[in-house]
Coordinates of C-alpha atoms and ligand atoms in Angstrom, one line a residue:
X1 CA 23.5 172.3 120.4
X2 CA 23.8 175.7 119.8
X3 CA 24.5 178.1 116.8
X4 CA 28.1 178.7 118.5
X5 CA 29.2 175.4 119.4
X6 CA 28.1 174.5 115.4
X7 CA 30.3 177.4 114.7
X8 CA 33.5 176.4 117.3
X9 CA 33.3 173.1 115.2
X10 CA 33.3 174.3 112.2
X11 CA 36.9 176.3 113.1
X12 CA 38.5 173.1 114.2
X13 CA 37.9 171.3 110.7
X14 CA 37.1 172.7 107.6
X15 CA 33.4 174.6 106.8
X16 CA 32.6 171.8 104.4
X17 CA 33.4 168.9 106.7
X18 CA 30.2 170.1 109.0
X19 CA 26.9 169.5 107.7
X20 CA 23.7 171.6 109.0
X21 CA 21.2 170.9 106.1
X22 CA 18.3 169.3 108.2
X23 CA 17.6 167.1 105.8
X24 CA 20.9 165.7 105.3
X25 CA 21.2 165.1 108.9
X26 CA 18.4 163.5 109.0
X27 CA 19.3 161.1 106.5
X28 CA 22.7 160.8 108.1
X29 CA 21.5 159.9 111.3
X30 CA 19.5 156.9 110.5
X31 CA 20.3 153.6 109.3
X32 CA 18.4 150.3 108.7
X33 CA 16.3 150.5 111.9
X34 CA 13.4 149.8 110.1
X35 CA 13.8 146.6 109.1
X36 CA 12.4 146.0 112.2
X37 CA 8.7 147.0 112.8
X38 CA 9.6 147.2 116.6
X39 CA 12.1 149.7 116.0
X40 CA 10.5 151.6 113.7
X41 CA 8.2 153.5 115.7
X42 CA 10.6 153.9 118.2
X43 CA 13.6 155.5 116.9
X44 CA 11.9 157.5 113.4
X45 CA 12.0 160.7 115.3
X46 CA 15.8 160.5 116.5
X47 CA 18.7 162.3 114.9
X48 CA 21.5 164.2 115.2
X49 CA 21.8 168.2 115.3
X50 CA 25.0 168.6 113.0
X51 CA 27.3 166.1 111.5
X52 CA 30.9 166.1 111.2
X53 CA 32.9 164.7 108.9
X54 CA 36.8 164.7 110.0
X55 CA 40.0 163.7 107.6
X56 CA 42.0 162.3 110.3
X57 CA 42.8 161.3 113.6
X58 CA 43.5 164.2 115.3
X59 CA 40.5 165.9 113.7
X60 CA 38.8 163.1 115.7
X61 CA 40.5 163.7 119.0
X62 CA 39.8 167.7 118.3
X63 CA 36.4 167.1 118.2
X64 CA 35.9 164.5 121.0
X65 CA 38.1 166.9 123.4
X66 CA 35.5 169.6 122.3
X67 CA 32.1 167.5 123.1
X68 CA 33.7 166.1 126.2
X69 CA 34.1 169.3 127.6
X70 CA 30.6 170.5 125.9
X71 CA 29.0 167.2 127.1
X72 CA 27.8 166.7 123.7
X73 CA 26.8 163.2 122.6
X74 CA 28.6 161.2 119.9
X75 CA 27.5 158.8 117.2
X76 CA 30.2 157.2 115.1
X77 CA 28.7 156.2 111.4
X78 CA 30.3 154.9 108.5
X79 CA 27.7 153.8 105.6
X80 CA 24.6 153.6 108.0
X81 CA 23.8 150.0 107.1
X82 CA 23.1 148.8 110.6
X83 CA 20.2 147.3 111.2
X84 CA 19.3 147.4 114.7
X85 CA 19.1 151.6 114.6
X86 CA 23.2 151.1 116.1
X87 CA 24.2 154.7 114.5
X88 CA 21.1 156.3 115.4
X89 CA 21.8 159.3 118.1
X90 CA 19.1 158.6 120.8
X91 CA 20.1 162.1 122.2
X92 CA 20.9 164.5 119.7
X93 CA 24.8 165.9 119.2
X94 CA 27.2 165.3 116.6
X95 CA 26.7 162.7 114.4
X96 CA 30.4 161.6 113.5
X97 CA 30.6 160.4 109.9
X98 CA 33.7 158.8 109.5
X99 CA 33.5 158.0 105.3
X100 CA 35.8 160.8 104.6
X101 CA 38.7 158.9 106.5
X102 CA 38.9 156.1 103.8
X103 CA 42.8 155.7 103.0
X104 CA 44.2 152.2 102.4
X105 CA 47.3 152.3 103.7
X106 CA 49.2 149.2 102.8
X107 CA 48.4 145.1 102.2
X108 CA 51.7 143.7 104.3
X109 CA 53.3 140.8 102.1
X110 CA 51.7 138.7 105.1
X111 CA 47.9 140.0 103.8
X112 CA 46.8 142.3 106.6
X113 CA 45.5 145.4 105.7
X114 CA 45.9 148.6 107.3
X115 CA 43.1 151.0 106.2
X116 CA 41.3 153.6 107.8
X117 CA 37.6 153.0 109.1
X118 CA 35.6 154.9 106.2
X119 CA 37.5 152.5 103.4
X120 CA 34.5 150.9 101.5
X121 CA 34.9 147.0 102.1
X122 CA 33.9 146.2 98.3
X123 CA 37.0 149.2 97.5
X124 CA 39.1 147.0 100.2
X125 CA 38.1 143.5 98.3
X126 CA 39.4 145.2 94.7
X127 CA 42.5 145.9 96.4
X128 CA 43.1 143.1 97.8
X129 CA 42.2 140.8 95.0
X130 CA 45.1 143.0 92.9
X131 CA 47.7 141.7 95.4
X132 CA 46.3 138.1 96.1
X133 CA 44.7 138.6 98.8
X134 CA 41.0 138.9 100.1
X135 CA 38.2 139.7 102.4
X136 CA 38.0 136.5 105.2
X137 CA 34.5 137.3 105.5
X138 CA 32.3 140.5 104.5
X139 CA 28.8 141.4 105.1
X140 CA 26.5 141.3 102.0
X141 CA 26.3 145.2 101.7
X142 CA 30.0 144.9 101.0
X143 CA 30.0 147.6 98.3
X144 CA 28.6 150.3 100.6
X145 CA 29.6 149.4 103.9
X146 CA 32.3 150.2 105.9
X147 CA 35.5 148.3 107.4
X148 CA 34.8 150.5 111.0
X149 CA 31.0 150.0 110.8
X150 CA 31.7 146.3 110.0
X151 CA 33.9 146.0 113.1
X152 CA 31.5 148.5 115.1
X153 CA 28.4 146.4 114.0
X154 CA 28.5 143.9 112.2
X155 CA 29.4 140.1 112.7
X156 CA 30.0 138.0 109.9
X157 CA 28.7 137.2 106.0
X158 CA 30.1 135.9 103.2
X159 CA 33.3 133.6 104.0
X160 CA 32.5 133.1 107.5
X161 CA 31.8 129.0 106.2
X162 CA 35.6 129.2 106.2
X163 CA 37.1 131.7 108.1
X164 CA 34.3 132.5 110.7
X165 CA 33.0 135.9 111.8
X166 CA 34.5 139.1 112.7
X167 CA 35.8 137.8 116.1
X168 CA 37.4 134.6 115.4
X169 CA 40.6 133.0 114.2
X170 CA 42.4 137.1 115.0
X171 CA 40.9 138.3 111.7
X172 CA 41.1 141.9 113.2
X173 CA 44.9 141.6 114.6
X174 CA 44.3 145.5 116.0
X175 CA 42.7 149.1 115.7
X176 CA 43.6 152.4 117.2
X177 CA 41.1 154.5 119.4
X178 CA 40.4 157.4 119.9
X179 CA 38.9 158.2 123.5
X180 CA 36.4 160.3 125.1
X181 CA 37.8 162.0 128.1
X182 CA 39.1 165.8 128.7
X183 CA 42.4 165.2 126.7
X184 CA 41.1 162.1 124.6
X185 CA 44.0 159.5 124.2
X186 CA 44.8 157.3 120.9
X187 CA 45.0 154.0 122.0
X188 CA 46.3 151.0 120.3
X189 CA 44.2 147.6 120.7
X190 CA 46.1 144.7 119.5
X191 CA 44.9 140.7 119.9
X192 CA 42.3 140.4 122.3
X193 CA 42.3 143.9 123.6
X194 CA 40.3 144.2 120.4
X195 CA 37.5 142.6 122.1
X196 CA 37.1 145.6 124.1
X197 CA 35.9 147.5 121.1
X198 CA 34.7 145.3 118.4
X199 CA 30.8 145.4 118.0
X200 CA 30.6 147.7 120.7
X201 CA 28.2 149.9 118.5
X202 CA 30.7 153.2 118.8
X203 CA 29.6 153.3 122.6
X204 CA 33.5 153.3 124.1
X205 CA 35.8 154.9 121.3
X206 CA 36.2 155.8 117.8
X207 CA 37.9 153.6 115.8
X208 CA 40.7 155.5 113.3
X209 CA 43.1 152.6 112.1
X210 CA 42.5 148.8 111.6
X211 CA 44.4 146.1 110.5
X212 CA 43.0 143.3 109.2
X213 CA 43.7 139.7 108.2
X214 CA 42.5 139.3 104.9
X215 CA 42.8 135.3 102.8
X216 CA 44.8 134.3 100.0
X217 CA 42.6 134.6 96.8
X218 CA 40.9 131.9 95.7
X219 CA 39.2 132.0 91.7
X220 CA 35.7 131.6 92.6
X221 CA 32.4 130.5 90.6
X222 CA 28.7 130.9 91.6
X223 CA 26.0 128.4 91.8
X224 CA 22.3 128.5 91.7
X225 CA 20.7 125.1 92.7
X226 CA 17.0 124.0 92.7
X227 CA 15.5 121.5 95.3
X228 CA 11.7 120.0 94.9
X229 CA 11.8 119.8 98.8
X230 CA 13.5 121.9 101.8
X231 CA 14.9 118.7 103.0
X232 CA 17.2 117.9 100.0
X233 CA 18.5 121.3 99.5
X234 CA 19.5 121.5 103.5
X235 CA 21.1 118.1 103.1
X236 CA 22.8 119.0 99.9
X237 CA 24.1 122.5 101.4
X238 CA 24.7 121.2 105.0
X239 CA 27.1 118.2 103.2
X240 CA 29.3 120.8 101.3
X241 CA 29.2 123.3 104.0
X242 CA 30.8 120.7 106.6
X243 CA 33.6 118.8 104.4
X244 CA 36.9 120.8 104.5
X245 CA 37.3 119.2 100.9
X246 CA 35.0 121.9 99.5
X247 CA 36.6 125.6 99.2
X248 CA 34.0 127.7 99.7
X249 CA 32.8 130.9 100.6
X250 CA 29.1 131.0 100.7
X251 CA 26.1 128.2 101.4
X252 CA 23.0 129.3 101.2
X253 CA 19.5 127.7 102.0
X254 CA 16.2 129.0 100.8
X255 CA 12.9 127.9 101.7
X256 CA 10.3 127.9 99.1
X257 CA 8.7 130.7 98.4
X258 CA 11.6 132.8 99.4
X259 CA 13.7 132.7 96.5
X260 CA 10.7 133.5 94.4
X261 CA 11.2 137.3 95.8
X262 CA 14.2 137.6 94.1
X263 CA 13.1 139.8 91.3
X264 CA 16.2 140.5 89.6
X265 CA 17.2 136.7 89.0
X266 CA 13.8 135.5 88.9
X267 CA 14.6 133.3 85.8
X268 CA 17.7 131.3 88.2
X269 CA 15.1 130.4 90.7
X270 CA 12.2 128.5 89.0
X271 CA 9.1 129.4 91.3
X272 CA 8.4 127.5 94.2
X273 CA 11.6 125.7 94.5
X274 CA 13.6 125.8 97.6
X275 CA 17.0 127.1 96.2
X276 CA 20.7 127.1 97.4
X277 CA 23.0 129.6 96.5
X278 CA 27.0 129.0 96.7
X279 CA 30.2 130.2 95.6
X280 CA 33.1 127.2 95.2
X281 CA 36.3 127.4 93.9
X282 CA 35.8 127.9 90.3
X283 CA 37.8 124.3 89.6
X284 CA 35.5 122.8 91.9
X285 CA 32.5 123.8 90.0
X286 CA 31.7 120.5 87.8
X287 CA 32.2 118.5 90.8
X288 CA 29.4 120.5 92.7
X289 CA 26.9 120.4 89.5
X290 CA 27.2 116.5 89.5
X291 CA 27.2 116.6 93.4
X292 CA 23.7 118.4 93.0
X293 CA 22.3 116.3 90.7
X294 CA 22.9 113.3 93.0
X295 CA 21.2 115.0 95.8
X296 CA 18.2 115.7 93.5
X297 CA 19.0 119.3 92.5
X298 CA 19.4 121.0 89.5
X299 CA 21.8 123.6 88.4
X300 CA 19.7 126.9 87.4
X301 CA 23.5 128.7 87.1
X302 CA 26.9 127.7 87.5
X303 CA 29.7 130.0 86.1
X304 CA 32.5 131.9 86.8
X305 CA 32.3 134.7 89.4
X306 CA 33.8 137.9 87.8
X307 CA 33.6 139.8 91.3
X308 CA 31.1 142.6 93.2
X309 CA 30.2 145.0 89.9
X310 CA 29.3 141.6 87.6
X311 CA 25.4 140.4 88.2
X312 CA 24.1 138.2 88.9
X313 CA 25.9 138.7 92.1
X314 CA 24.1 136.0 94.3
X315 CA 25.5 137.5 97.7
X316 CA 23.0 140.4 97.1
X317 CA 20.4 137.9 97.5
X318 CA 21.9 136.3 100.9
X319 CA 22.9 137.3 104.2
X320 CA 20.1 140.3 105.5
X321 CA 19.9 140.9 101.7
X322 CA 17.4 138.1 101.9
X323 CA 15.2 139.8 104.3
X324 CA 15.1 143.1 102.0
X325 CA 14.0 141.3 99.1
X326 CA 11.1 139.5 100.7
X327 CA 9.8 142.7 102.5
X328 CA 10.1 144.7 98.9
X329 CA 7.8 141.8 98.0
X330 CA 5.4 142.0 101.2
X331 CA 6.0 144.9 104.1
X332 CA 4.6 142.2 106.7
X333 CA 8.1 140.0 106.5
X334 CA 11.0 140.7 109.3
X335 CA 13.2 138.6 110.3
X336 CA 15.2 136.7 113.4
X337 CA 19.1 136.0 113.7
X338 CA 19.5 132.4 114.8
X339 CA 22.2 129.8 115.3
X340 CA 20.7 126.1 115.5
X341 CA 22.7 123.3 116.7
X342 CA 24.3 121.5 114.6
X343 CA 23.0 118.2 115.9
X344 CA 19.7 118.7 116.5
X345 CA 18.7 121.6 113.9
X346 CA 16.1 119.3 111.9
X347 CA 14.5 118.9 115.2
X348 CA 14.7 122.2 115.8
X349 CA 13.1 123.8 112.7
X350 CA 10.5 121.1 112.7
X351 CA 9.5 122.1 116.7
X352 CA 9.4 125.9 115.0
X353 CA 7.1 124.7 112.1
X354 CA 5.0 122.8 114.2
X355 CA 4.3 125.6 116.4
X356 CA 4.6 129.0 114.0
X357 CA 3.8 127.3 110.6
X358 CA 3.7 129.7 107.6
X359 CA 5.1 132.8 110.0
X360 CA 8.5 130.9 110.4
X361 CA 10.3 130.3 106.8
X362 CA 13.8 129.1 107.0
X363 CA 16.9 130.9 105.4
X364 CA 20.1 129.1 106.2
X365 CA 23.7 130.7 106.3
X366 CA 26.6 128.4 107.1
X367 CA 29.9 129.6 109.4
X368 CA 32.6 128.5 110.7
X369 CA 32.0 129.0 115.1
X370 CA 35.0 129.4 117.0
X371 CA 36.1 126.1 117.4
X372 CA 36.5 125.4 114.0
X373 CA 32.6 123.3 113.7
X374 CA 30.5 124.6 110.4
X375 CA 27.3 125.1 112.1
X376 CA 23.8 126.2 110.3
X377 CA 22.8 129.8 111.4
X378 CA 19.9 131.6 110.2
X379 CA 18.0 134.4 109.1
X380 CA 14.7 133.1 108.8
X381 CA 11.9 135.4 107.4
X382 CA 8.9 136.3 110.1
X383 CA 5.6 137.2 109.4
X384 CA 5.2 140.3 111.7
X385 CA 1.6 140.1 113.6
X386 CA 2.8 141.8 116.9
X387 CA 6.1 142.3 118.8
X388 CA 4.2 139.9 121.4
X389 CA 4.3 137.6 118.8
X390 CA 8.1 138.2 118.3
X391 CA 8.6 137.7 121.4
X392 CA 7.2 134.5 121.9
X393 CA 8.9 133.0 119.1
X394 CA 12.4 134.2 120.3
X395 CA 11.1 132.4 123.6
X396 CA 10.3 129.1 121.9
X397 CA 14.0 129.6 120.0
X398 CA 16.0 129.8 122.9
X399 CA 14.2 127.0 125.4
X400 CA 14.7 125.0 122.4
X401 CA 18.2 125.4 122.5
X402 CA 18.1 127.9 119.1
X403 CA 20.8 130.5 119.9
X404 CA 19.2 134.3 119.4
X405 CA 20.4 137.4 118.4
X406 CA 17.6 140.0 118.5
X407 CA 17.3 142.0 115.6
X408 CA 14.3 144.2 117.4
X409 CA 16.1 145.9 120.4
X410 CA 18.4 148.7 120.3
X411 CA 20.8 148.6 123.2
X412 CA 23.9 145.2 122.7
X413 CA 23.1 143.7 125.9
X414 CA 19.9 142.5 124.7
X415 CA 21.0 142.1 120.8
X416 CA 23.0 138.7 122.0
X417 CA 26.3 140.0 120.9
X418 CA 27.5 141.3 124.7
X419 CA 30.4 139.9 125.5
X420 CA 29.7 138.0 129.0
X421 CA 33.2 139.2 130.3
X422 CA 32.0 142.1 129.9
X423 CA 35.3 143.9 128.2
X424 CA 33.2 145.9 126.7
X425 CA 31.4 147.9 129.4
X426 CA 35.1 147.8 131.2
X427 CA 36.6 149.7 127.9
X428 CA 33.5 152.3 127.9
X429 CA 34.0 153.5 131.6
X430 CA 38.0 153.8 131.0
X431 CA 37.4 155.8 127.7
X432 CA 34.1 157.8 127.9
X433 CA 33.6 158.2 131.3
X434 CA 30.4 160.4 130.6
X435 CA 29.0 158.2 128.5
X436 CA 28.7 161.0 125.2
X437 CA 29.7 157.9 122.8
X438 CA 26.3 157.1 121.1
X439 CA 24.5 157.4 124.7
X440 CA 21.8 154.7 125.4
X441 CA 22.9 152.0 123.5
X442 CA 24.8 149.9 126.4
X443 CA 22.4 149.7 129.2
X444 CA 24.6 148.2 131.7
X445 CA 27.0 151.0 131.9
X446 CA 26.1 154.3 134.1
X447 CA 28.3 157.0 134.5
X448 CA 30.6 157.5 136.8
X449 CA 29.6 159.6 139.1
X450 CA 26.4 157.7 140.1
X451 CA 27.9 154.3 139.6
X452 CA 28.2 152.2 142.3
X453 CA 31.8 149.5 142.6
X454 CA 29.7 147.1 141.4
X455 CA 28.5 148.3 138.3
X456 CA 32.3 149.8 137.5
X457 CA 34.0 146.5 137.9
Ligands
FAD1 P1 27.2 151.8 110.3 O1 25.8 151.3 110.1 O2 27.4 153.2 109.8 O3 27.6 151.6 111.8 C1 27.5 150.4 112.5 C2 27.8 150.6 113.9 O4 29.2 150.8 114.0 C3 27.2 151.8 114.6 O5 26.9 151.6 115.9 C4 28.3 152.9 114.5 O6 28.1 153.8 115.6 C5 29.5 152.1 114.7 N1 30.7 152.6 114.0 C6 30.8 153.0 112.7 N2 32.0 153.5 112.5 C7 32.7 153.4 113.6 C8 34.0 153.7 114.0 N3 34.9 154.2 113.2 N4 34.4 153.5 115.3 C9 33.5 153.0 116.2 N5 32.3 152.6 115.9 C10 31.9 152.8 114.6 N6 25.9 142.7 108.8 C11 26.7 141.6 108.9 O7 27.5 141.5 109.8 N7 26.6 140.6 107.9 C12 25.8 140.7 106.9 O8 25.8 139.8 106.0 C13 25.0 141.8 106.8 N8 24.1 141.9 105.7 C14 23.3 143.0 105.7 C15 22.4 143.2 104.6 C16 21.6 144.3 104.5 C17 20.6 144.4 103.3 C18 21.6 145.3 105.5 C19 20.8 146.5 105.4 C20 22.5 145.2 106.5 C21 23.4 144.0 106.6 N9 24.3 143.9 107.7 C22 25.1 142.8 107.8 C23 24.5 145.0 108.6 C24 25.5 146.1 108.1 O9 25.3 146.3 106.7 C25 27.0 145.6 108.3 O10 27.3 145.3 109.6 C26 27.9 146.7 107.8 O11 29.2 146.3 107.8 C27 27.9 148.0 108.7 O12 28.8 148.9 108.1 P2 28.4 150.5 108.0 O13 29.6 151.2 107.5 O14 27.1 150.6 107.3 O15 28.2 150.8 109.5

C-alpha cells in the first residue's frame, strides 16, 4: 500500500483508529497459527501493511468501498485466537480489527442477544448471566475472544454437550454484512442464510451485527475426577455425557499423562491419573461425586463454579486449552480435531493405539451433533515427527471412519468445516467479487473474471 492510500484512510476514520507501528501490525496480523508446526513456517512472514480499526458500520462500508476500488486485500480480526492462521493476511492490505465495535445492544426478554462483532464473549457471558440468560456454547478462550471471530472461526466449546456447536439448533438466528463490491451493501442474513457466512473465515463479508440465542442460566459447579485407567474415566464421562438427566455443560476426558501438564492445578490432578473434568448443575453435584465413586473415580474437586474470573477455572484446561498446556510442557505436542463414532469409538481409538502408540494420546470433548446424539469428539495430543507423519495419521482417521478437521492447512476447504452445498463460495462471489476478503483462504473460489459457469455456480 502506499503512504497516500494509508493517509486517504486515515481521513475516513479517525487518526487513532489506523495503526502503522510495524510492530503492532505485526502482532495484529497473526493469530494462533503456530500451534501447528506445518503452519508455522509457512505463514511467520505474512502480515498486514496498516490496520484499521472502525467504530461502526458505515466506517466499515467506507473502508471496503475504498479497498474495492484500491483493490486492496482485507482481513477481518477480532481477538486473533484462531488457530489455523484464519486472520492472517496472505497478501498484505488492511488488516480490519473489528474489537473497537464492541456494543451490547440489548438481551430480548426471549434471550437473544444483539451485540456487535468485537463484544468479548466472557463480557457477553457477565451480561447475560445478570438477566438469566447465557452463552449456549463458547470456545475456551471465552474471555478474550470475540462473538464475530467465534462465528467467523470457530465451531463449538463449552455447552455444545447440550446445545451443540455454532451451527446447530439456530443459535445464531442472524447477522448483518457488510459487502465488498463498488458501493458495498449491508446485508441482513437471518435463519439459514447465516450459513452463507458463518465460519467462512472473513472470506465473503464483514460481519457488523449478530444476534444470538443464548440459554436460560443454570447455577453450575465444577468437578475434577481421577481414573486409575483411561477406560473407566471414558465410561464414566461417556454415561453422563449421553443421559439427558444430567445438566451439563462440559465433559472432559484426559488421558494419562495429559493432565499432568496442567501446572496451575497440578494438586487436582494426582500424576498419572487419567482425569475428567465437568461442570453439572450445582444441585446435581453430590449425585455426580457418588456416581464417580461407583465407576471407580475419585473426586480431586467438586464445588461451586463462581464464573470466568474465579480459578480454578477447569475450562482453561479443556477445549484447544488442552493442547497449549501440553506444548508449554513439551514443543513436540500438536494436535488433531476428530469426531469418533459414537458406536464404534473404542474400536476406534484402540485401531489408533495400535498403530501410532505413544504419538496418539486421547483428549475427549463431548457435543451435542445436529440431530440431537451426544457424540465423543476429540482433540487428541500428537507427537509431531513430520507433517508426513501427520498426514498419515489423518489418513488412518478417516478410512477408519474418524471424522477430521485439519488443524494444519490454511484454506476451509481442506480444514473439514466447508459446507458441501457450498453456500459459502456462492455468498463470496455475490459479495466480493474480487476476492479482496482475506484472499487465499477459500481455494475453490476464483474471481470473476477468469471463472468459468462452473466454478460460479
Ligand atoms: P479471530 O481469530 O480474530 O478470527 C477468526 C476468524 O474469523 C478469522 O478468519 C477472521 O478473519 C474472522 N473474523 C473475525 N471477525 C470477523 C467479522 N466481524 N466478520 C467476518 N469474519 C470475521 N475455537 C472453538 O471453536 N472452540 C474452542 O473451544 C476453542 N478453544 C481454543 C483454545 C485456544 C487455547 C486457542 C488458542 C484457540 C481456541 N479456539 C477455539 C479458536 C478460537 O479461540 C475461537 O474460535 C475464537 O472464538 C475466535 O475468536 P477471535 O475473536 O479470536 O477470532
Amino acid at each position: 500500500m502506499t503512504r497516500s492510500q494509508i493517509e486517504d484512510i486515515k481521513s475516513m476514520v479517525g487518526d487513532d483508529q489506523v495503526i502503522t507501528t510495524p510492530s503492532t501490525v505485526e502482532r495484529l496480523s497473526k493469530d494462533f497459527y503456530w500451534y501447528s508446526p506445518v503452519l508455522k513456517p509457512a505463514l511467520e512472514n505474512r502480515r498486514g501493511e496498516v490496520v484499521a480499526q472502525p467504530l461502526n458500520t458505515n466506517e466499515v462500508a467506507a473502508i471496503l468501498r475504498y479497498c474495492y476500488a484500491h483493490e486492496i486485500p482485507v482481513t477481518a480480526r477480532g481477538a486473533g485466537t484462531g488457530n489455523y492462521g484464519q486472520a492472517i493476511p496472505l497478501q498484505g492490505g488492511v488488516v480490519l480489527d473489528l474489537t473497537r465495535m464492541d456494543k451490547l445492544e440489548q438481551i430480548t426478554s426471549d434471550g437473544v442477544a444483539l451485540c456487535e462483532p468485537g463484544l468479548r464473549l466472557g463480557a457477553l457471558e457477565g451480561k447475560a448471566r445478570e438477566q438469566g440468560w447465557e452463552l449456549r456454547c463458547y470456545p475456551s478462550t471465552v474471555v478474550k475472544s470475540s462473538v464475530g471471530g467465534f462465528l467467523g472461526g470457530g465451531s463449538g466449546g463449552i455447552g455444545s454437550v447440550a446445545h451443540g456447536g455454532l451451527r446447530d439448533f439456530d443459535t445464531v438466528r442472524a447477522l448483518q454484512v457488510v459487502t465488498m463490491e463498488p458501493e458495498p451493501r449491508i446485508q441482513l442474513h437471518e435463519g439459514q442464510a447465516v450459513h452463507d457466512i458463518l465460519h467462512a473465515w472473513g472470506t465473503n463479508g464483514i460481519i457488523t451485527k449478530i444476534w444470538l440465542a443464548l440459554a436460560p442460566k443454570v447455577e453450575w459447579a465444577q468437578a475434577a475426577i481421577a481414573f486409575e485407567t483411561f477406560e473407566a474415566a471414558f465410561d464414566f464421562s461417556e454415561r453422563v455425557a449421553v443421559d439427558d438427566d444430567w445438566t451439563k455443560r462440559l465433559a472432559t476426558t484426559f488421558e494419562a499423562p495429559i493432565a499432568d501438564y496442567f501446572s496451575p492445578v497440578r494438586a487436582l490432578c494426582p500424576l498419572g491419573k487419567h482425569m475428567v473434568f465437568m461442570l453439572v448443575a450445582l444441585d446435581q453435584l453430590q449425585a455426580l461425586k457418588q456416581t464417580a465413586i461407583q465407576a471407580g473415580g475419585t473426586a480431586t474437586y467438586a464445588e461451586p463454579y463462581r464464573g470466568l474470573k474465579f480459578a480454578p477455572l477447569l475450562s482453561d484446561y479443556a477445549w484447544n486449552h488442552t493442547t497449549l498446556w501440553a506444548i508449554k510442557h513439551d514443543a513436540a505436542y500438536t494436535y488433531l480435531q476428530c469426531g469418533f463414532d459414537p458406536d464404534r469409538v473404542r474400536e476406534q481409538m484402540a485401531l489408533l493405539r495400535n498403530r501410532f502408540g505413544q504419538e496418539i494420546l486421547f483428549h475427549l470433548e463431548f457435543i451435542k451433533n445436529s440431530e440431537g446424539r451426544v457424540i465423543p469428539a476429540a482433540i487428541p495430543l500428537v507427537r509431531f515427527v513430520s507433517a508426513e507423519r501427520l498426514n498419515e495419521m489423518i489418513a488412518c482417521c478417516r478410512a477408519n471412519g474418524v471424522f477430521v478437521a485439519n488443524p494444519h492447512v490454511n484454506n476451509l476447504e481442506d480444514g473439514g468445516r466447508f459446507r458441501e452445498d457450498h453456500v459459502q463460495l456462492q455468498a463470496k462471489y455475490r459479495y466480493d467479487p474480487k476476492g479482496l476478503l482475506n484472499p487465499g483462504k477459500m481455494l475453490s473460489f476464483t474471481p470473476k473474471e477468469t471463472a468459468t459457469e462452473e466454478t460460479v455456480r
